[in-house]
PDB file of C-alpha atoms and ligand atoms in Angstrom:
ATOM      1  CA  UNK A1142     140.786 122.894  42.576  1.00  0.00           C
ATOM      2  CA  UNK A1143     143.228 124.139  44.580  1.00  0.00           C
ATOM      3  CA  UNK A1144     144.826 122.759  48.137  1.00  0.00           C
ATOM      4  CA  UNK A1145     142.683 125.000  50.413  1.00  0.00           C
ATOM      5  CA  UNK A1146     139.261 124.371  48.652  1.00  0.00           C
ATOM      6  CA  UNK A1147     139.602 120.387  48.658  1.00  0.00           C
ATOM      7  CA  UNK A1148     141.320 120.469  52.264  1.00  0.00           C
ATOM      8  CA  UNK A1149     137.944 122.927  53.343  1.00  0.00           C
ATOM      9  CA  UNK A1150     135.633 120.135  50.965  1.00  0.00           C
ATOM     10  CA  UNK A1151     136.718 116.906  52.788  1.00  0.00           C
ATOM     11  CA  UNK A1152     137.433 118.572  56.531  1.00  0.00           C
ATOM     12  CA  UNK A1153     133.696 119.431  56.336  1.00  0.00           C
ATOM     13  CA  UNK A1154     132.329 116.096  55.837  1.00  0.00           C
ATOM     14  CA  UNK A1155     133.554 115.386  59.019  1.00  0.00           C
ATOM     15  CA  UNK A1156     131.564 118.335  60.523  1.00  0.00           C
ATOM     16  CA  UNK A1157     129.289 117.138  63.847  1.00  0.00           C
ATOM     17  CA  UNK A1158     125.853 119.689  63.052  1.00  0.00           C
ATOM     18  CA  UNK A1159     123.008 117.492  64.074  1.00  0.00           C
ATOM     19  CA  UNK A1160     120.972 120.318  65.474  1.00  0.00           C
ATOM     20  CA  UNK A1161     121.884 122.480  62.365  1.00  0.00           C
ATOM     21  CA  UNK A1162     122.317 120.211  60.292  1.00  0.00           C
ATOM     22  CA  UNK A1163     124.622 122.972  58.847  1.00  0.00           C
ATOM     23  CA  UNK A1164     127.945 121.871  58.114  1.00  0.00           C
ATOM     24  CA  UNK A1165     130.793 123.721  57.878  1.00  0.00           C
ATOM     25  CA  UNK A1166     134.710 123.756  56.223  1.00  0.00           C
ATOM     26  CA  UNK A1167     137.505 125.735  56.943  1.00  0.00           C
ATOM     27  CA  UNK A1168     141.429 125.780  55.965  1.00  0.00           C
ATOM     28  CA  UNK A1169     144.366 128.232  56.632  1.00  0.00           C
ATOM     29  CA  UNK A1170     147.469 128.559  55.066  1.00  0.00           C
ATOM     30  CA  UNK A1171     149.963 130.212  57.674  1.00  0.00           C
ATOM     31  CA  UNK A1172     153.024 131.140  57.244  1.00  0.00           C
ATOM     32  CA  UNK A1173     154.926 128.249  57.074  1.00  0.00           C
ATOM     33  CA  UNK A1174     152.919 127.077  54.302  1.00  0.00           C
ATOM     34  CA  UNK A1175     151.374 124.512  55.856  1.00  0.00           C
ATOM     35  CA  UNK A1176     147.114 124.142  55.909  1.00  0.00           C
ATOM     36  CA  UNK A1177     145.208 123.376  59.030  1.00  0.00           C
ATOM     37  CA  UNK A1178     141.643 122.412  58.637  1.00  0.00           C
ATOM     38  CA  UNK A1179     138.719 122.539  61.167  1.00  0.00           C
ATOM     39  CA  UNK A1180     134.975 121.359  61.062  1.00  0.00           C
ATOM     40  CA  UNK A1181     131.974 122.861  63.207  1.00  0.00           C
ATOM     41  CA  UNK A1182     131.361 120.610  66.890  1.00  0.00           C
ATOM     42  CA  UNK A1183     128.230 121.231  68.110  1.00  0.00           C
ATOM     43  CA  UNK A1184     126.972 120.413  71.313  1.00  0.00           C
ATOM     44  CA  UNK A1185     123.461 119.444  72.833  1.00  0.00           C
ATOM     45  CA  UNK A1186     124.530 122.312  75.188  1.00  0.00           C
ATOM     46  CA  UNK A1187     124.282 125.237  72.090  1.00  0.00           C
ATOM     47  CA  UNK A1188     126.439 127.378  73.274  1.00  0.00           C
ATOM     48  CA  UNK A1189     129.380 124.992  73.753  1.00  0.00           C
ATOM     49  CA  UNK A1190     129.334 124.278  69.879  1.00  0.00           C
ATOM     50  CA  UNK A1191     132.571 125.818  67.952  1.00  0.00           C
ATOM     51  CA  UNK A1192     132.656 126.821  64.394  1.00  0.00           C
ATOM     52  CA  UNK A1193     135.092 125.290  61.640  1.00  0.00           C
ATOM     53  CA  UNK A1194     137.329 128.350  61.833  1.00  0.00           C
ATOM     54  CA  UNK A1195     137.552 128.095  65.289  1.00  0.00           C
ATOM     55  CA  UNK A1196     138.739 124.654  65.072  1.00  0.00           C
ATOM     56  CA  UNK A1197     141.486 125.166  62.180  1.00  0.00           C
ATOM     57  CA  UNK A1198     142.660 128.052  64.329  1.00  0.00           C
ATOM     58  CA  UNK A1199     143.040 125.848  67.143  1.00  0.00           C
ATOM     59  CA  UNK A1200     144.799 123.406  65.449  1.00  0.00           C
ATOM     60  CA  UNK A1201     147.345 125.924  63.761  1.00  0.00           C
ATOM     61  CA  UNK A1202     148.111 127.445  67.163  1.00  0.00           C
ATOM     62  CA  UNK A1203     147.906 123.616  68.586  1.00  0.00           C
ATOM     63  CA  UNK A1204     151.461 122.969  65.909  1.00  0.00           C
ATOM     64  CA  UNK A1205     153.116 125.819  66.744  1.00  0.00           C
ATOM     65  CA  UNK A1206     152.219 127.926  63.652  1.00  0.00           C
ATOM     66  CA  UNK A1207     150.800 131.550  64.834  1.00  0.00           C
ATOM     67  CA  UNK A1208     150.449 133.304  61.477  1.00  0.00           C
ATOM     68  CA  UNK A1209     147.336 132.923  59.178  1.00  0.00           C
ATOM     69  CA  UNK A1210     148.278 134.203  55.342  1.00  0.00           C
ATOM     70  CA  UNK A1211     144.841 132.497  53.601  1.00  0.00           C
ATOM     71  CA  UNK A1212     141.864 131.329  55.058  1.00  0.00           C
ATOM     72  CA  UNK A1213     138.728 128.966  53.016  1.00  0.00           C
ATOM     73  CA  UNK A1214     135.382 128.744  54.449  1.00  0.00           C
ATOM     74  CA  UNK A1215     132.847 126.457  52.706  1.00  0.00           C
ATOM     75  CA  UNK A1216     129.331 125.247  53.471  1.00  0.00           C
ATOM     76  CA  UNK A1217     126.198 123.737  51.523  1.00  0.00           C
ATOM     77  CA  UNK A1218     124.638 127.091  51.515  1.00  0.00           C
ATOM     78  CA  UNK A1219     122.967 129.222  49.005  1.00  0.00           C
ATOM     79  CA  UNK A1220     125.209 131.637  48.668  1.00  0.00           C
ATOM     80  CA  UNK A1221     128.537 131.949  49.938  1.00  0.00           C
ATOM     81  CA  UNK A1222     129.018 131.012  54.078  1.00  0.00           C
ATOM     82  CA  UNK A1223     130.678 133.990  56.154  1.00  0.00           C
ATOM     83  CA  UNK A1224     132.373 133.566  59.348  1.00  0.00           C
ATOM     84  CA  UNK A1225     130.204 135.000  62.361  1.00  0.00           C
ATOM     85  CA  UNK A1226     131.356 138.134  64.379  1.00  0.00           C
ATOM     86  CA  UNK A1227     133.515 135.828  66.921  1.00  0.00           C
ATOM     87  CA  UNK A1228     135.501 133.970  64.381  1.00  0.00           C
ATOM     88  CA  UNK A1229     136.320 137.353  62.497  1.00  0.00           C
ATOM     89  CA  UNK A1230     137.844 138.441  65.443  1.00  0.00           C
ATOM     90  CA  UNK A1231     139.667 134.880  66.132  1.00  0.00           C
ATOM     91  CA  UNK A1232     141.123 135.291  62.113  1.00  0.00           C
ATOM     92  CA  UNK A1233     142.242 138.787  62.986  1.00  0.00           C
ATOM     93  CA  UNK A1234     144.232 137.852  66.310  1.00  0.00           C
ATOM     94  CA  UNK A1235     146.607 135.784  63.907  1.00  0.00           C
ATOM     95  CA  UNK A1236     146.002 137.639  60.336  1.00  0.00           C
ATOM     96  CA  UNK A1237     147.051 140.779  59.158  1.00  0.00           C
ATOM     97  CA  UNK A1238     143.950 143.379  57.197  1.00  0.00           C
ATOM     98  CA  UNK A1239     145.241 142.038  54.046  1.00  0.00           C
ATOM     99  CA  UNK A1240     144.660 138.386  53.835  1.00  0.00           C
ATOM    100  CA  UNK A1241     142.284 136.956  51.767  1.00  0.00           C
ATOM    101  CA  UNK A1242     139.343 134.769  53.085  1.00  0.00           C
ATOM    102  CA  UNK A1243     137.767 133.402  50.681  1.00  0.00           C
ATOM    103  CA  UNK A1244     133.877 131.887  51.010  1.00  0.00           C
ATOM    104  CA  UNK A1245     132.224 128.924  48.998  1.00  0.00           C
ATOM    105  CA  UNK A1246     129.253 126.736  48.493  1.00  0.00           C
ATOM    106  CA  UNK A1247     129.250 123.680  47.297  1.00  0.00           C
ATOM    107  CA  UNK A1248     128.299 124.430  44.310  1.00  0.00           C
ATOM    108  CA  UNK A1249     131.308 126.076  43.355  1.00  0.00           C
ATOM    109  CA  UNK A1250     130.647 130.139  43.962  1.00  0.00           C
ATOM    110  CA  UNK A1251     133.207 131.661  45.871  1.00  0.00           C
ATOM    111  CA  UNK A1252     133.423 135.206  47.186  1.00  0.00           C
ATOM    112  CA  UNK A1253     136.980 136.756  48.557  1.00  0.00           C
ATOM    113  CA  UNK A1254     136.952 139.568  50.889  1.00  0.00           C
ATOM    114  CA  UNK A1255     140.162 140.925  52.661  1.00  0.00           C
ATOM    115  CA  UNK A1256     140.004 140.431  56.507  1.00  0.00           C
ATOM    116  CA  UNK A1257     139.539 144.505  56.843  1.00  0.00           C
ATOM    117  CA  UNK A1258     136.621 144.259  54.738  1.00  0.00           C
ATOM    118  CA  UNK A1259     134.982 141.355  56.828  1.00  0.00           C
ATOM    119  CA  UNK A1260     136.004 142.900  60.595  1.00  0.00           C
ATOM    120  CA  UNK A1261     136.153 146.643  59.994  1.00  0.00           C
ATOM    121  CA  UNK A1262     137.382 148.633  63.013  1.00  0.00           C
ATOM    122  CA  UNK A1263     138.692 145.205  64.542  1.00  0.00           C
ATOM    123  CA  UNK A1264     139.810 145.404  67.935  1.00  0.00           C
ATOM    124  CA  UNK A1265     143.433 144.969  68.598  1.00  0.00           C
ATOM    125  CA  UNK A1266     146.538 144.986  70.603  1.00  0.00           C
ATOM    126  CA  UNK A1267     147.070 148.689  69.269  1.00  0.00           C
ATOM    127  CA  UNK A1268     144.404 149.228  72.013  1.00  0.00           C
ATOM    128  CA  UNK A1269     146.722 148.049  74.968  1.00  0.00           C
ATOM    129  CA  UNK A1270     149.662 149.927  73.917  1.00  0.00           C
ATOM    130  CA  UNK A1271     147.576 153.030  74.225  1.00  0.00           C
ATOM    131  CA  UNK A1272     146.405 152.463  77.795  1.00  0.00           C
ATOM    132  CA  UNK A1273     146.918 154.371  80.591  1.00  0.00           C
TER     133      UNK A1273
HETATM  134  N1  THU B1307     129.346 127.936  61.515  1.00  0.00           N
HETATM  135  C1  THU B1307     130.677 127.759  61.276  1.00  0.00           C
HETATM  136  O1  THU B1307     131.256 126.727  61.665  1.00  0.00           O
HETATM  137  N2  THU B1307     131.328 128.718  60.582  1.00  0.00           N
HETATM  138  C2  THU B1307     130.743 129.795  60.012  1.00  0.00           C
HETATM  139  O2  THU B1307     131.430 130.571  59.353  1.00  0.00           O
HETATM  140  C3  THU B1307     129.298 130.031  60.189  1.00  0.00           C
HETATM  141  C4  THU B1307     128.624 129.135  61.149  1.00  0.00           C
HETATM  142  C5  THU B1307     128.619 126.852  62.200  1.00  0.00           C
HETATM  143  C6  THU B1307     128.237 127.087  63.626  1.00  0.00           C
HETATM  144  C7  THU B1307     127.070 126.117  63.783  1.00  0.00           C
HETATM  145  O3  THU B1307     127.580 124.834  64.084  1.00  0.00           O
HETATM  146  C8  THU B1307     126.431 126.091  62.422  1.00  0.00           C
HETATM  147  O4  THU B1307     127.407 126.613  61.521  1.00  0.00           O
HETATM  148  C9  THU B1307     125.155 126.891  62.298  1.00  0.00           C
HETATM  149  O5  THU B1307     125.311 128.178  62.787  1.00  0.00           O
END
């Protein structure tokens, strides 16, 4: 197993989902090779929840570290979990088109998709440099 799957397997037993009851693991290498690991918080208020991804983001950026190279996102679903819409666009703020992210169940199948592949036409700072 290797450092990112068992970091994603134990962060996620620490996951708070009791309206989901859908727990979720994440952990990102960055740059400086170290991992960061987040767990879903909900909240009795819905919307005030945060996903796993969100949380190992936050930690990353919380240490200084502002470059994600590898990202793991596991859950006890069916088939491999996939990060929703917002926390594509939270792994592309600090991830370049070409890291992997790589999605898991517990029982062991894993899917890898580039970050293109999962936020296609992602919107970017590109955009500001072009404004007038
Ligand atoms: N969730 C994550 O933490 N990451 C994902 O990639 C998918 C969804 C969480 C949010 C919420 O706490 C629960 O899973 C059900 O949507």
């Amino acid at each position: 197993m290797n450092i990112l799957q068992s970091a994603a397997i134990d962060v996620r037993k620490n996951a708070y989902a009791p309206y989901s009851n859908f727990k979720v693991g994440a952990a990102i290498r960055s740059s400086s090779g170290t991992v960061y690991v987040g767990c879903n918080v909900e909240n009795v208020a819905f919307p005030e929840g945060t996903c796993a991804e969100a949380g190992a983001i936050a930690a990353m950026v919380a240490a200084g570290d502002y470059v994600i190279t590898e990202a793991y996102v596991i859950a006890g679903s069916p088939m491999p979990v996939t990060p929703c819409g917002g926390c594509r666009q939270k792994l592309a703020e600090f991830g370049s088109n070409d890291i992997r992210i790589t999605m898991a169940t517990l029982n062991g199948i894993e899917h890898t998709m580039t970050l293109a592949e999962l936020l296609p036409g992602a919107f970017t700072q590109d955009f500001f440099e072009a404004k007038t």
